[in-house]
Amino acid sequence: MAGLRLGPLLRYADGSCATVWVETSGPCTAEVRCADGSRGTARTFRIAGHHYALVPVGGLTPGTATEYEVLLDGASVWPPADSRFPPSVIATPTDDDGMRVAFGSCRWAAPPAGGKDSVGPDALDTLSARVAADPERARPDVLLLLGDQVYADEVSDATRHWLAGRRDLDRPPGDQIADYEEYTRLYYESWLDPEVRWLLSTVPSCMIFDDHDVIDDWNTSAAWLADMRATDWWQERLLSGLMSYWVYQQLGNLSPDELAADPLYAAVRETPDGTDALRAFAARADSDPASVRWSYRRDFGRTRLLMVDSRAARVLDEDRRTMLDPGEAAWLREQILEGRGDSDSDSDSDSNSAYDHLLIGTSLPWLLPHLVHDVEAWNAAMCGGERGERWARRGEWIRRGADLEHWAAFPSSFDALGDLIAEAGTGPGAPATVSVLSGDVHHAYVAEPSWAGRAPDARVAQLTCSPVHNSVPLSIRLGFRFGWSAPARALGRRIARHGRCAPPAVSWRRTGGPWFGNQIMTLTLRGRSARLRLEQARANRDGTNALRTITDRELA
C-alpha cells in the first residue's frame, strides 16, 4: 500500500477549483475528499523512481472554507491521526473579501542542531504556529515564495552526511547537490518540517526559482556559463534542478486549464515512467531558454499577479544582454496590458480597469540601494567593453565576486521595466497600485520610484522581503545601510560616470527600512486600497517564537 511521502501542498485555488500536490511512496490513485462533498482524483506519475500526483478538486463554493482529507487507493493518509494541527482546509475567498498576500524568499531549511536555531526563528514556522493557534483569525489567502526555496549549494550537516553515504565528496560538486535524487532530499528537509508542511497544506502557494535553487550566481554572464559547462558535473546538476523544480514547484503554479493544455504534463502522465520526457524538456530549456516559459500569471479577483522568471530567461551575450529574452518581455507586456480600457476614453480611471492591483513577482529587486545600482550599471559597462579589454576582464571578476547581476546589471531591461510599469500605472484603466515584489538581498525595504515629466496615477512601490530563514551577517547589514545613504549615492554617481553610464530612466527613494531579520511581508488588498505589514520572527523568553510587527502602513 502506498503511503504519503510528502505533502499535501495546496497550490492553485480560485472560487470553484483547486489543486493539491502529493508525493507518494508508490503508484496509486490519490484522492482529495472535502467535507462539503467536493472531491478530485488523480493517478500518480513516476519521475526518477519517485511517484507524484497533482489532484484537481472541483465543485468548490465561492466564499467558503472546507476541510479536506487525502486518500491513497481509498485509505486515508492525511491528516495524520496524531496531528497536533487543525484540519487542513481549502478556502475560496470572493472578490468582496479582498486579498491577503504574504511573501518572502530565501528559506534555508536546515533543522536546528541541539534545539538551537543558528540563524534565528523561521518566519514561516512562526507564521504557521500563529495560524494554527487561531484558525478563525485572518490568514494569508496566498503565499508567494520568491526564490531560494531550497539551497542546492549550501546544505545542512545532516544532508552533507547523507551525501557522503552515497558518493565521494572529494570529487566535484563536493558537498553540493549533484542529481535528481539529491534534490528530493532538499525538498524533504524543507517541506517535512511539521509547521511548514501544515501551512502549505492549508494556504495556497505560488513559487518561482532564484539562483540557489540551482547554484549561486546562476546565469550571471555568458563567461560564467561557459566555465560551468566546461565542468563534468554541471549538466547533470542543471537538468536535475530544472526537472525537480518542474515537479515540486512549477506544476502547482498552473491552473487546471493550463495543466490540461500542457503537453509535457500529458506526456509524463501517459507513460509508465515520465523521466525521459521530463529530462528532454529540461535539456531543451538549457540549450534554448527561449523555448520554455517559467513565468506565469494568476488573477485573484481584482488583483493580477505576474511571476517573472529573472534567472533562466536571460540573454547573456554581452552585446545584447537583457534580463528577459524578447519573447519573455513581449509576454510580460501583453499580460500587464491585457484587458486595459481604451486609453482615449473619457470615463473615470476605475471604469476601464482590468484589475485594481498589479503585483509583479521577480526574485531579484528592480530598485536597489543607489550605490549598489550604480556599481552594477558601471560593471555592466565595463564587462561590455566600455573601457577596453583589460577593464572587461576585471569587470567579469568583480561581477562574479560581488554578485552584480540584478536588474541594474541589465540597464536596458531596467529601463524597459520602468517604462512598462509607468505605462501600466497611467491613464484610464490604471490600477490603484503597482507593486514589484522581490527578495534575494537579505533585508527588507520599501522604495518608491518617480519619472521625470510624468507621474503615474497608480501608487508604485518596490517591496523587498528576505530572508524568511537565513543568516544576515554584519557585513550585509552595514553594507546595505551605507548603500542607501547620501554619501553612498554621491559615490555611486562618481562610479557611474567612470563607466560612462547613462542616467537611469527612473529615480527612486527609500520610504521604509532597511530592516534585517527573518521576516515576511503581507499586502492586504481590498477594493482599491492596499496596506503593507512587515513582521519579523522573534524568540520569546519562554522558548516560543512570535511574529513582531515592524511596520504597518497604507500604500493606497
Coordinates of C-alpha atoms in Angstrom, one line a residue, residues 339-544:
G339 CA -7.9 44.0 -20.5
R340 CA -7.0 47.6 -20.1
G341 CA -9.6 50.1 -21.3
D342 CA -9.3 52.4 -24.3
S343 CA -6.6 54.9 -23.3
D344 CA -8.6 57.6 -25.2
S345 CA -11.7 57.0 -23.2
D346 CA -13.3 60.0 -21.3
S347 CA -14.5 57.7 -18.5
D348 CA -13.0 57.8 -15.0
S349 CA -9.8 55.8 -14.2
D350 CA -11.6 52.9 -12.5
S351 CA -14.2 52.0 -15.0
N352 CA -11.8 50.6 -17.6
S353 CA -9.5 48.9 -15.1
A354 CA -8.8 45.2 -15.7
Y355 CA -7.6 45.0 -12.1
D356 CA -7.2 47.2 -9.1
H357 CA -3.8 46.0 -8.1
L358 CA -0.8 44.7 -10.2
L359 CA 1.8 42.5 -8.5
I360 CA 5.0 41.8 -10.3
G361 CA 6.9 39.0 -8.6
T362 CA 10.6 38.9 -9.5
S363 CA 13.1 37.2 -7.3
L364 CA 15.6 40.0 -7.9
P365 CA 14.7 43.5 -6.8
W366 CA 14.1 46.1 -9.6
L367 CA 15.1 49.0 -7.4
L368 CA 18.2 48.6 -5.2
P369 CA 20.2 50.9 -2.9
H370 CA 21.5 53.6 -5.1
L371 CA 25.2 52.7 -4.6
V372 CA 24.5 49.1 -5.5
H373 CA 22.6 50.1 -8.6
D374 CA 25.3 52.4 -9.8
V375 CA 28.0 49.8 -9.2
E376 CA 26.1 47.2 -11.2
A377 CA 25.4 49.6 -14.1
W378 CA 29.1 50.5 -14.1
N379 CA 30.1 46.9 -14.0
A380 CA 27.8 46.1 -17.0
A381 CA 29.5 48.9 -18.9
M382 CA 33.0 47.5 -18.0
C383 CA 32.1 44.0 -19.0
G384 CA 30.6 45.3 -22.2
G385 CA 34.0 46.8 -23.2
E386 CA 33.2 50.5 -22.5
R387 CA 36.8 50.9 -21.1
G388 CA 38.6 48.3 -23.0
E389 CA 39.5 44.6 -22.7
R390 CA 41.5 45.0 -19.5
W391 CA 38.6 46.5 -17.7
A392 CA 36.3 43.9 -19.3
R393 CA 38.3 41.1 -17.7
R394 CA 38.5 42.9 -14.4
G395 CA 34.7 43.6 -14.5
E396 CA 33.9 40.0 -15.0
W397 CA 35.9 39.0 -12.0
I398 CA 34.2 41.7 -9.9
R399 CA 30.8 40.7 -11.2
R400 CA 31.1 37.2 -10.0
G401 CA 32.8 38.0 -6.7
A402 CA 30.2 40.7 -5.8
D403 CA 27.1 39.1 -7.3
L404 CA 26.4 42.0 -9.6
E405 CA 23.6 40.5 -11.6
H406 CA 20.3 42.2 -10.6
W407 CA 18.1 44.3 -12.9
A408 CA 20.6 47.1 -12.6
A409 CA 23.2 44.9 -14.2
F410 CA 21.0 44.8 -17.3
P411 CA 20.5 48.5 -17.9
S412 CA 18.2 48.2 -20.9
S413 CA 15.9 45.8 -19.1
F414 CA 15.9 48.0 -16.0
D415 CA 14.7 51.0 -18.1
A416 CA 12.2 48.9 -20.1
L417 CA 10.6 47.5 -16.9
G418 CA 10.3 51.1 -15.6
D419 CA 8.7 52.3 -18.8
L420 CA 6.2 49.4 -18.7
I421 CA 5.3 50.0 -15.1
A422 CA 4.8 53.7 -15.8
E423 CA 2.6 52.8 -18.8
A424 CA 0.6 50.3 -16.8
G425 CA 0.1 52.8 -13.9
T426 CA -1.1 55.7 -16.1
G427 CA -4.3 56.8 -17.6
P428 CA -7.8 55.3 -17.8
G429 CA -7.8 51.8 -16.6
A430 CA -4.8 52.3 -14.3
P431 CA -4.7 50.2 -11.2
A432 CA -4.6 51.7 -7.7
T433 CA -1.2 50.2 -7.0
V434 CA 1.7 48.5 -8.9
S435 CA 4.0 46.6 -6.6
V436 CA 7.2 44.9 -7.5
L437 CA 7.7 42.0 -5.0
S438 CA 11.2 40.7 -4.6
G439 CA 13.6 39.0 -2.2
D440 CA 17.3 37.8 -2.6
V441 CA 19.2 40.6 -0.8
H442 CA 18.7 39.5 2.8
H443 CA 17.0 42.6 4.0
A444 CA 13.6 44.3 3.6
Y445 CA 12.7 47.7 2.4
V446 CA 10.2 49.9 0.5
A447 CA 11.3 52.1 -2.3
E448 CA 9.1 54.3 -4.5
P449 CA 10.1 55.5 -8.0
S450 CA 9.3 58.7 -9.9
W451 CA 9.6 59.6 -13.5
A452 CA 10.7 62.9 -14.9
G453 CA 7.9 64.6 -16.7
R454 CA 5.2 62.2 -15.8
A455 CA 3.5 60.9 -12.7
P456 CA 1.7 57.5 -12.9
D457 CA -1.9 57.5 -11.5
A458 CA -1.1 54.3 -9.6
R459 CA 1.0 54.2 -6.4
V460 CA 4.2 52.3 -7.4
A461 CA 6.5 50.6 -4.9
Q462 CA 9.3 48.2 -4.8
L463 CA 8.6 45.8 -1.9
T464 CA 11.6 43.6 -1.0
C465 CA 11.5 41.0 1.8
S466 CA 14.2 38.4 2.6
P467 CA 15.2 36.2 4.2
V468 CA 12.4 34.0 5.5
H469 CA 15.1 32.0 7.3
N470 CA 18.8 32.6 6.8
S471 CA 21.8 34.4 8.2
V472 CA 22.2 38.2 7.9
P473 CA 25.9 38.8 8.5
L474 CA 27.1 42.1 10.0
S475 CA 28.8 43.0 6.7
I476 CA 25.4 42.8 4.9
R477 CA 23.8 45.0 7.5
L478 CA 26.5 47.6 7.3
G479 CA 26.8 47.5 3.5
F480 CA 23.2 47.9 2.8
R481 CA 22.7 50.6 5.4
F482 CA 25.5 52.6 3.8
G483 CA 24.3 51.8 0.3
W484 CA 21.1 53.7 1.0
S485 CA 22.9 56.8 2.5
A486 CA 23.5 60.2 0.8
P487 CA 27.3 59.7 0.8
A488 CA 26.9 56.3 -0.9
R489 CA 24.6 57.9 -3.5
A490 CA 27.3 60.5 -4.3
L491 CA 29.9 57.8 -4.5
G492 CA 27.7 55.8 -6.9
R493 CA 27.3 58.7 -9.2
R494 CA 31.1 59.1 -9.5
I495 CA 31.4 55.4 -10.2
A496 CA 28.7 55.5 -12.9
R497 CA 30.5 58.5 -14.6
H498 CA 33.6 56.3 -14.9
G499 CA 31.5 53.8 -16.7
R500 CA 30.0 56.4 -19.0
C501 CA 26.6 55.1 -17.8
A502 CA 23.5 57.0 -18.9
P503 CA 21.3 58.0 -16.0
P504 CA 18.5 55.6 -15.3
A505 CA 15.1 56.5 -16.7
V506 CA 13.6 56.5 -13.3
S507 CA 14.7 57.8 -9.9
W508 CA 13.6 56.4 -6.6
R509 CA 13.7 57.0 -2.8
R510 CA 13.7 54.6 0.1
T511 CA 10.5 55.1 2.1
G512 CA 10.9 52.2 4.6
G513 CA 13.8 50.2 6.0
P514 CA 16.2 48.7 5.7
W515 CA 15.0 46.0 8.1
F516 CA 17.1 42.9 8.9
G517 CA 16.0 39.6 10.3
N518 CA 13.9 36.5 9.4
Q519 CA 10.8 38.2 8.1
I520 CA 7.7 38.1 5.9
M521 CA 5.6 40.9 4.3
T522 CA 1.8 40.9 3.8
L523 CA -0.2 43.0 1.4
T524 CA -3.8 43.4 2.3
L525 CA -5.8 44.5 -0.8
R526 CA -9.4 45.5 -0.5
G527 CA -11.2 47.4 -3.3
R528 CA -8.6 50.0 -4.4
S529 CA -6.9 50.2 -1.0
A530 CA -3.7 48.5 -0.1
R531 CA -2.0 48.0 3.3
L532 CA 1.5 46.7 3.9
R533 CA 2.7 44.9 7.0
L534 CA 6.2 43.6 7.7
E535 CA 6.7 41.1 10.5
Q536 CA 9.9 39.5 12.0
A537 CA 10.2 36.2 13.8
R538 CA 11.5 36.8 17.3
A539 CA 12.2 34.3 20.1
N540 CA 10.3 34.8 23.4
R541 CA 11.8 34.2 26.8
D542 CA 9.6 31.2 27.3
G543 CA 11.2 29.4 24.3
T544 CA 8.3 30.1 21.9

